[in-house]
PDB file of N, CA and C in Angstrom:
ATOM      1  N   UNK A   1      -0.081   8.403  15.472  1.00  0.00           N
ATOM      2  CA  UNK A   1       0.263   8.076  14.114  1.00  0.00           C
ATOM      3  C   UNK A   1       1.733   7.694  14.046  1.00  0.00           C
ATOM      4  N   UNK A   2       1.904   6.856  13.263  1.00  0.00           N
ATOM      5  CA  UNK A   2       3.093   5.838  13.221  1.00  0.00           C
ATOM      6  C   UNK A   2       4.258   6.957  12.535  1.00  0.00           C
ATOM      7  N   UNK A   3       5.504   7.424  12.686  1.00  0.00           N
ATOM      8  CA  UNK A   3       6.491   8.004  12.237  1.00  0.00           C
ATOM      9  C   UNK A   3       7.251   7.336  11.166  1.00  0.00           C
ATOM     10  N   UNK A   4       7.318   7.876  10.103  1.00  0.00           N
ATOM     11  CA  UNK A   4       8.152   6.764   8.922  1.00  0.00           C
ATOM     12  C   UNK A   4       9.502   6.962   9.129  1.00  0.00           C
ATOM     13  N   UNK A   5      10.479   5.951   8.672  1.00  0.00           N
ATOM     14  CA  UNK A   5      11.206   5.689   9.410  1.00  0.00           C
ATOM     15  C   UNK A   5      12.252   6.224   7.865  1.00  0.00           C
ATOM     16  N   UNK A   6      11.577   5.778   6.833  1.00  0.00           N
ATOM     17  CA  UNK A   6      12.653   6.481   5.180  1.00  0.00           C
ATOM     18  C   UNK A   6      11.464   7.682   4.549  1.00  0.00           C
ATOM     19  N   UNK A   7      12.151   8.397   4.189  1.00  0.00           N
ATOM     20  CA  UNK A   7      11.515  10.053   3.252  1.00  0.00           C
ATOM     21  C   UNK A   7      11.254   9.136   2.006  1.00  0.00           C
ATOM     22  N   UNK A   8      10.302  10.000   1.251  1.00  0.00           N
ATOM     23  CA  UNK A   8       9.917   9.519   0.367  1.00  0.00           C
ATOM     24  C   UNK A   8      11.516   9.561  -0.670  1.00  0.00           C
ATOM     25  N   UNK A   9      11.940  10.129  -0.396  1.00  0.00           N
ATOM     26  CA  UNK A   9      13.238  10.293  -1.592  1.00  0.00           C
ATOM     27  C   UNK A   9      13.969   8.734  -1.307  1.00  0.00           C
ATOM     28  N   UNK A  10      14.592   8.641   0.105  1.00  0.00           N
ATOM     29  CA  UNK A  10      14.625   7.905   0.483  1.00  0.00           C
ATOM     30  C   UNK A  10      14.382   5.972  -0.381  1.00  0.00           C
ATOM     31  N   UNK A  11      12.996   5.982   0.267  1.00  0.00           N
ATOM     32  CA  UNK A  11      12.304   5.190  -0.299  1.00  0.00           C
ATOM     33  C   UNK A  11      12.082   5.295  -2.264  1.00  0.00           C
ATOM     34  N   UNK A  12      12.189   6.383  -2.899  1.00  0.00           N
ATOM     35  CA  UNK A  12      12.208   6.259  -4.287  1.00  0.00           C
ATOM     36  C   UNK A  12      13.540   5.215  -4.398  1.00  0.00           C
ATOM     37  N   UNK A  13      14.805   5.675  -3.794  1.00  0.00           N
ATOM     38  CA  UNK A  13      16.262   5.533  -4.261  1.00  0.00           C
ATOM     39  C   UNK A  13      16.480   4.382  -4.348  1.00  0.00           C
ATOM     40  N   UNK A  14      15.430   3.626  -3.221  1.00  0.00           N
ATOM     41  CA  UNK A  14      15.786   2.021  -2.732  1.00  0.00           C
ATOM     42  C   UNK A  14      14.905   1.393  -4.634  1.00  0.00           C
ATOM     43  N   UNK A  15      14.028   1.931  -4.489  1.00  0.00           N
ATOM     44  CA  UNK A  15      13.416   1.351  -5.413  1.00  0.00           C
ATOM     45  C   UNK A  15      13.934   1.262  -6.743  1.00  0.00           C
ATOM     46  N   UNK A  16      14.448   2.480  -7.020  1.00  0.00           N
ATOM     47  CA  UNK A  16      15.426   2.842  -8.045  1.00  0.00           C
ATOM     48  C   UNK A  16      16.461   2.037  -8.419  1.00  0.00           C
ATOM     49  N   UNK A  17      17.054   1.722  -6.911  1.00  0.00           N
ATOM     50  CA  UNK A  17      18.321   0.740  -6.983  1.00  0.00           C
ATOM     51  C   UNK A  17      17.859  -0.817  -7.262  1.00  0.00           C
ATOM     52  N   UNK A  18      17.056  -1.107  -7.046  1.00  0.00           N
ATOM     53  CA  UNK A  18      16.296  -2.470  -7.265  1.00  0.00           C
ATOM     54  C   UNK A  18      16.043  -2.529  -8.595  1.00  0.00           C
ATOM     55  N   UNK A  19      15.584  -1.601  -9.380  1.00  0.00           N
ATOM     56  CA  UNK A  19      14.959  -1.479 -10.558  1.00  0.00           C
ATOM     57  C   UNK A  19      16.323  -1.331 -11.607  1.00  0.00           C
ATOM     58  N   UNK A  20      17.720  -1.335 -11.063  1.00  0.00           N
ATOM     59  CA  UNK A  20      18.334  -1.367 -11.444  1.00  0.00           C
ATOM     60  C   UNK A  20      19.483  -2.340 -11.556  1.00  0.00           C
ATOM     61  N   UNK A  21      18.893  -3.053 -10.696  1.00  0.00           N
ATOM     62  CA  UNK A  21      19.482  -4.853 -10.370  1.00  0.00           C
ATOM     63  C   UNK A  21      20.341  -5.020  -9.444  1.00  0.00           C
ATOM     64  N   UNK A  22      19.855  -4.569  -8.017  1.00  0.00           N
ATOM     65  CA  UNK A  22      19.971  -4.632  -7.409  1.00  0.00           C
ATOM     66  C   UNK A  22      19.565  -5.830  -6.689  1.00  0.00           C
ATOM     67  N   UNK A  23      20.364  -6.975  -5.710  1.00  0.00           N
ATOM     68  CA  UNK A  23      19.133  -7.675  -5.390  1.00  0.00           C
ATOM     69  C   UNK A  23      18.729  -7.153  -4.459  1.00  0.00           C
ATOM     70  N   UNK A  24      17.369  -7.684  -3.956  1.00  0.00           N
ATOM     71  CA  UNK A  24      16.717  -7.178  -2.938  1.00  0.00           C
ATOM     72  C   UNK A  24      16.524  -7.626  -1.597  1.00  0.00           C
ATOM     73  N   UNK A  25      17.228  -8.647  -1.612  1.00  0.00           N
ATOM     74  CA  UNK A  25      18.165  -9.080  -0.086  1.00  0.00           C
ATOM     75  C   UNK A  25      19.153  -8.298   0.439  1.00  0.00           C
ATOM     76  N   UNK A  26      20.140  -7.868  -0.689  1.00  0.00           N
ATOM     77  CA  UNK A  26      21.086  -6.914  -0.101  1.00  0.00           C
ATOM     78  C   UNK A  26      20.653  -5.230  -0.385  1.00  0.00           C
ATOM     79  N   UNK A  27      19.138  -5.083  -0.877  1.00  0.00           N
ATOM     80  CA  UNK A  27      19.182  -3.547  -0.603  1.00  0.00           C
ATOM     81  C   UNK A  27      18.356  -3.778   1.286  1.00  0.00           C
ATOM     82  N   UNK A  28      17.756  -4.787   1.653  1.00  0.00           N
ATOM     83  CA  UNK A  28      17.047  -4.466   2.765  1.00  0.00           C
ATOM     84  C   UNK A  28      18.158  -4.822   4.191  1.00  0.00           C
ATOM     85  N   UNK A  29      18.861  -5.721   3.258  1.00  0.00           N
ATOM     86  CA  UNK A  29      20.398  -5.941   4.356  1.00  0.00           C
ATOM     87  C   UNK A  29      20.810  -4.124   4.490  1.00  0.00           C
ATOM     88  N   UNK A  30      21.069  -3.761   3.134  1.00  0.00           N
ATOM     89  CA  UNK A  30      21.763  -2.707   3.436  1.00  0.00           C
ATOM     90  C   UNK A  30      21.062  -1.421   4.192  1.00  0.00           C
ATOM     91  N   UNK A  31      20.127  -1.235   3.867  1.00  0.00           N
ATOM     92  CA  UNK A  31      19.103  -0.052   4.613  1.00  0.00           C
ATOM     93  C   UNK A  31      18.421  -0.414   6.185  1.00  0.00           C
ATOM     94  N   UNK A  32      18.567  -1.808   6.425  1.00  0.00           N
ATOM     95  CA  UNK A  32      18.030  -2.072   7.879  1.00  0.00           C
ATOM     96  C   UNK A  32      16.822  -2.463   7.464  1.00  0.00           C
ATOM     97  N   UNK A  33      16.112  -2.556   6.593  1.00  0.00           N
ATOM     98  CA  UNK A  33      14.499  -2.961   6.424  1.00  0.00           C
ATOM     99  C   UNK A  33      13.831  -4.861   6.068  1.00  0.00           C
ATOM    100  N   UNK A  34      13.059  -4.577   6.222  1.00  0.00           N
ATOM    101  CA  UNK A  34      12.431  -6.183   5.505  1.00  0.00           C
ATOM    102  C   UNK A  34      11.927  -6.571   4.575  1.00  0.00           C
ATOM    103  N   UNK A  35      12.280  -7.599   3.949  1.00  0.00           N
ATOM    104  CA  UNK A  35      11.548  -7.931   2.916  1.00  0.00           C
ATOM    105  C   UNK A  35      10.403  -7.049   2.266  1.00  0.00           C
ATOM    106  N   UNK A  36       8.974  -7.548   3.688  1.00  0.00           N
ATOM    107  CA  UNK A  36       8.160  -7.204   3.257  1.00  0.00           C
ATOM    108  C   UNK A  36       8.128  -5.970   3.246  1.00  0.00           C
ATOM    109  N   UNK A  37       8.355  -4.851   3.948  1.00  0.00           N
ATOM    110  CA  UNK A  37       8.350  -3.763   3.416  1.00  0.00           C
ATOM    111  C   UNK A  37       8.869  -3.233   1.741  1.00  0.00           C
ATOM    112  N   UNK A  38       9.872  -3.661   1.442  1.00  0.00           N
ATOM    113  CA  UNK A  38      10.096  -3.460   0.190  1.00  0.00           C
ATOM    114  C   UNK A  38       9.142  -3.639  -0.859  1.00  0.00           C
ATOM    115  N   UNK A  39       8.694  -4.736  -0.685  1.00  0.00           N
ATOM    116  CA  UNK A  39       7.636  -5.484  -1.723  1.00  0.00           C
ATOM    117  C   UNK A  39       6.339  -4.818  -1.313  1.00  0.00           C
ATOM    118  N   UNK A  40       6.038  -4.342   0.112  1.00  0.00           N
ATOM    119  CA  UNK A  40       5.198  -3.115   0.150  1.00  0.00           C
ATOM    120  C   UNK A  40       5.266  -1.654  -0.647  1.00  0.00           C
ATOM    121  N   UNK A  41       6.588  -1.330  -0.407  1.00  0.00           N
ATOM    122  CA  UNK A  41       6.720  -0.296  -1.068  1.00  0.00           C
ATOM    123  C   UNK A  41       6.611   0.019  -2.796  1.00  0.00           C
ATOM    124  N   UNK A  42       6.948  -1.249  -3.055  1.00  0.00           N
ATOM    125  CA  UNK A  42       6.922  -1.413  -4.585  1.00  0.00           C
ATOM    126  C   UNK A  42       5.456  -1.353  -5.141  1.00  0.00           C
ATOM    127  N   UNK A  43       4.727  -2.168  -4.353  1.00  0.00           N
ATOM    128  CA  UNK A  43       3.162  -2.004  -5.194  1.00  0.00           C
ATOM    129  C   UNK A  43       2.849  -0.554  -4.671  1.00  0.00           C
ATOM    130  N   UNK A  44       3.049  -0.303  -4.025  1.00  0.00           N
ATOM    131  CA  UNK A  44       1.950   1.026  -3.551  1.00  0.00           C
ATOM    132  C   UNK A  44       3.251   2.180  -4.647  1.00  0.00           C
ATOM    133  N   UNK A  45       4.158   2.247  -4.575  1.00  0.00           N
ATOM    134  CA  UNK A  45       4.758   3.595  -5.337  1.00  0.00           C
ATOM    135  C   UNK A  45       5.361   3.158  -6.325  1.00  0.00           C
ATOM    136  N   UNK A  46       5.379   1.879  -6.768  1.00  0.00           N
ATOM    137  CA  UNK A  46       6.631   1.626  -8.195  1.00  0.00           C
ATOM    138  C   UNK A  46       5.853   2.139  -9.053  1.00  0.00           C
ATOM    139  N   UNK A  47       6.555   2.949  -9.912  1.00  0.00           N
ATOM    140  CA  UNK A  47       6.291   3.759 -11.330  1.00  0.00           C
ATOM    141  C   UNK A  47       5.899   5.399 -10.869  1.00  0.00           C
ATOM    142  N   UNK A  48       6.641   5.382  -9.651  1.00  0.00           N
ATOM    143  CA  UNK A  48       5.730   6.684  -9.038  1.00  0.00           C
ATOM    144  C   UNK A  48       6.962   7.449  -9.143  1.00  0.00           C
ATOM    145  N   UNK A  49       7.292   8.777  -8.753  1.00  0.00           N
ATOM    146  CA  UNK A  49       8.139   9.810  -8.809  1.00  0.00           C
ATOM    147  C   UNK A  49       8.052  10.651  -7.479  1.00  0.00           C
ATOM    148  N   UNK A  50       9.226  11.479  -6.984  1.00  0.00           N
ATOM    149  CA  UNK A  50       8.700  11.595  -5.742  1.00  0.00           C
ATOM    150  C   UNK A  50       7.760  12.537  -5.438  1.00  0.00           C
ATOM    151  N   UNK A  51       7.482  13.313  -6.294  1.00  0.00           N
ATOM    152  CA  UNK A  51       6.289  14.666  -6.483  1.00  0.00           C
ATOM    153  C   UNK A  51       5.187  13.671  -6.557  1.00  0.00           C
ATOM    154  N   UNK A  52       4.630  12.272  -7.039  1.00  0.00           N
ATOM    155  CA  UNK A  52       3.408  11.815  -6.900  1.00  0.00           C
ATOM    156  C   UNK A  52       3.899  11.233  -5.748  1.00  0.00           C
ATOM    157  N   UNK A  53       4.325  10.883  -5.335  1.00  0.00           N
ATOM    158  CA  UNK A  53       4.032  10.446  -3.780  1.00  0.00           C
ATOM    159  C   UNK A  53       3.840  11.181  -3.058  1.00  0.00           C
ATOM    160  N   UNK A  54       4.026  12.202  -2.906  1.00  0.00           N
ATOM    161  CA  UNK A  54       4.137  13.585  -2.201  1.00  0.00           C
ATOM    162  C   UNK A  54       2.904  14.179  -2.233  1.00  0.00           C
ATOM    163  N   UNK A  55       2.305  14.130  -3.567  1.00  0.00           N
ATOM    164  CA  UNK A  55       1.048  14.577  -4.088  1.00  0.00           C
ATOM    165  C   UNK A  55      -0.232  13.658  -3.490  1.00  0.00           C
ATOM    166  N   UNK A  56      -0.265  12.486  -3.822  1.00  0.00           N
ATOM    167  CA  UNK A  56      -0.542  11.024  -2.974  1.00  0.00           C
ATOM    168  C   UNK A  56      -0.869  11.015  -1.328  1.00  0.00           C
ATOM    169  N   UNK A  57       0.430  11.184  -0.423  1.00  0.00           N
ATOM    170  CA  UNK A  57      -0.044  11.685   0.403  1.00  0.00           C
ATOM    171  C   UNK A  57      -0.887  12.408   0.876  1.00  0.00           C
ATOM    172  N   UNK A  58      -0.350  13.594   0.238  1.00  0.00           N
ATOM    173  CA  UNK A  58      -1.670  14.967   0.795  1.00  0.00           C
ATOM    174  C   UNK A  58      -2.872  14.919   0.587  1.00  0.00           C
ATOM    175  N   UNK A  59      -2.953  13.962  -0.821  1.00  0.00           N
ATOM    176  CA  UNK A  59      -4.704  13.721  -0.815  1.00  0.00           C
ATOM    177  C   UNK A  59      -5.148  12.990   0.295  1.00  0.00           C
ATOM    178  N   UNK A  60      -4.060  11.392   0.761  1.00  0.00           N
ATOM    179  CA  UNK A  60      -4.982  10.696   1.798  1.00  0.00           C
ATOM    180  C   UNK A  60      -5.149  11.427   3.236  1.00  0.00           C
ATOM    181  N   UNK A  61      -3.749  12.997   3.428  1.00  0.00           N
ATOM    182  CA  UNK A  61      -4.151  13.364   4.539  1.00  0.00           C
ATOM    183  C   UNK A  61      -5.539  14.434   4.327  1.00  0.00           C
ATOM    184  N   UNK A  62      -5.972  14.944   3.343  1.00  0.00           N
ATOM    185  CA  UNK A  62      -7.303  15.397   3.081  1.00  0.00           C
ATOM    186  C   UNK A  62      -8.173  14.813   3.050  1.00  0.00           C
ATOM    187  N   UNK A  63      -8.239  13.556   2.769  1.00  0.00           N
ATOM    188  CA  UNK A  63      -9.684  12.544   2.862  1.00  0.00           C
ATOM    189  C   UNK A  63      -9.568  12.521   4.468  1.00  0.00           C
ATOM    190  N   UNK A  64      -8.391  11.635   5.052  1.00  0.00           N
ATOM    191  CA  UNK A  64      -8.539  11.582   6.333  1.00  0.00           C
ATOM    192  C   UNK A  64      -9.284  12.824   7.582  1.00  0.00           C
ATOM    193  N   UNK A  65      -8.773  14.184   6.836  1.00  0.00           N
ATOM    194  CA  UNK A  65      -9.326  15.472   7.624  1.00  0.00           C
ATOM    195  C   UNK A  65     -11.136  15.411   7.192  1.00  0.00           C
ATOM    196  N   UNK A  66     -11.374  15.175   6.053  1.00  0.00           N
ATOM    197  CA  UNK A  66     -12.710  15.265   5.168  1.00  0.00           C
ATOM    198  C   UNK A  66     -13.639  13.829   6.376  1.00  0.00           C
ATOM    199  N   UNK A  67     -13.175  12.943   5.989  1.00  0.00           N
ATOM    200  CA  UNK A  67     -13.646  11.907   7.328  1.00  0.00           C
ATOM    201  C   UNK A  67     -13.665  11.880   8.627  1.00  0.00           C
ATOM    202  N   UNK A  68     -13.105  12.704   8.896  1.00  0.00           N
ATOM    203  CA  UNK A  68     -13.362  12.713  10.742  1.00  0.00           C
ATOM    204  C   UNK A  68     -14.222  13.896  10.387  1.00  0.00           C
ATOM    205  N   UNK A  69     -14.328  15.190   9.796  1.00  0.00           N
ATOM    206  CA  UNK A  69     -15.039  16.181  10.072  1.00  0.00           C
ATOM    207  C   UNK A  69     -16.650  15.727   9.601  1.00  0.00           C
ATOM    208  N   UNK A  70     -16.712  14.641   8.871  1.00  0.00           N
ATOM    209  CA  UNK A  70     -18.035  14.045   8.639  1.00  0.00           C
ATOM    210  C   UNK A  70     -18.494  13.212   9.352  1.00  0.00           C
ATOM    211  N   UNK A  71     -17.742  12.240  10.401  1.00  0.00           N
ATOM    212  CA  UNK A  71     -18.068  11.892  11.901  1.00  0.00           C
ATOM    213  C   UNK A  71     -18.434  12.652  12.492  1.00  0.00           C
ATOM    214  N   UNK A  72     -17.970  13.859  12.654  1.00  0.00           N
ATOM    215  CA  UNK A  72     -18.101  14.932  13.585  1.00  0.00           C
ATOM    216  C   UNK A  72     -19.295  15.035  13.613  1.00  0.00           C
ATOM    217  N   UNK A  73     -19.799  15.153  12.271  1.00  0.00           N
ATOM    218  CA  UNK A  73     -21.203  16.442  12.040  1.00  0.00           C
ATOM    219  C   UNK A  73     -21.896  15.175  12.404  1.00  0.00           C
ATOM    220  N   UNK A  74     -22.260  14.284  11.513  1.00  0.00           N
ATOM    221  CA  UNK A  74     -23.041  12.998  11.588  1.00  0.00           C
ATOM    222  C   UNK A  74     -23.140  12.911  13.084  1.00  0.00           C
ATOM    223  N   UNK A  75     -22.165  12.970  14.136  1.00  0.00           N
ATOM    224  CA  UNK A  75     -22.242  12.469  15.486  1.00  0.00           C
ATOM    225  C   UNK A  75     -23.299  13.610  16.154  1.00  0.00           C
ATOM    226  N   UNK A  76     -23.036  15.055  15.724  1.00  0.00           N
ATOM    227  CA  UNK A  76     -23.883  16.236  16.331  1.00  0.00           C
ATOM    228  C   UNK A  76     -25.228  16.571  16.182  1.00  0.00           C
ATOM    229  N   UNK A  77     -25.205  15.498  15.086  1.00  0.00           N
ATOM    230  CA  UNK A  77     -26.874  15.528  14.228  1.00  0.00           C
ATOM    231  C   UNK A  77     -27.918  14.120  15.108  1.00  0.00           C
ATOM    232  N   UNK A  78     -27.403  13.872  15.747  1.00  0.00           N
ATOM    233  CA  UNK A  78     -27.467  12.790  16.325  1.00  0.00           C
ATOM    234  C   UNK A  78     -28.219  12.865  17.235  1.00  0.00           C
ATOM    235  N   UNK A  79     -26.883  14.158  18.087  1.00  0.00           N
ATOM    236  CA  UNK A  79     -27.425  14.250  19.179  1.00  0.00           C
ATOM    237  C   UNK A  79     -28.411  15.299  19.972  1.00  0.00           C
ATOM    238  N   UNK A  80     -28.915  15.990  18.646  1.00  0.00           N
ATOM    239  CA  UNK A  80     -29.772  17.011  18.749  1.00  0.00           C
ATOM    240  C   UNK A  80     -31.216  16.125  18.321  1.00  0.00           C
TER     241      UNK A  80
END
């Protein structure tokens, strides 16, 4: 699994600063990032806070645990 490279706080601040007229050439100049990441980050968390992202996460790492343990079974049922 891929290591993120900004914390969600992080990533709020950039957004924050954009949303505050910032342009967004010189926030990705300034943080080391790309374009597209930014404009990634914006649809998936703009209007978000960092407790829902936080919150957000943990659900997709619970679906993700909820989905492999239903491979699991599905695979054992299989093979009986």
């Amino acid at each position: 699994m891929k290591i993120a490279r900004f914390s969600d706080a992080q990533v709020m601040g950039i957004l924050k600063q954009a949303e505050g007229g910032t342009p967004v050439s010189e926030l990705c100049r300034e943080h080391g990032m790309s374009s597209a990441s930014f404009y990634k980050w914006r649809a998936k968390f703009g209007g978000m806070d960092a407790s829902l992202i936080t919150e957000m996460k943990d659900m997709a790492e619970q679906n993700r645990r909820l989905k492999r343990m239903y491979a699991a079974m599905s695979m054992s049922e299989t093979i009986f």
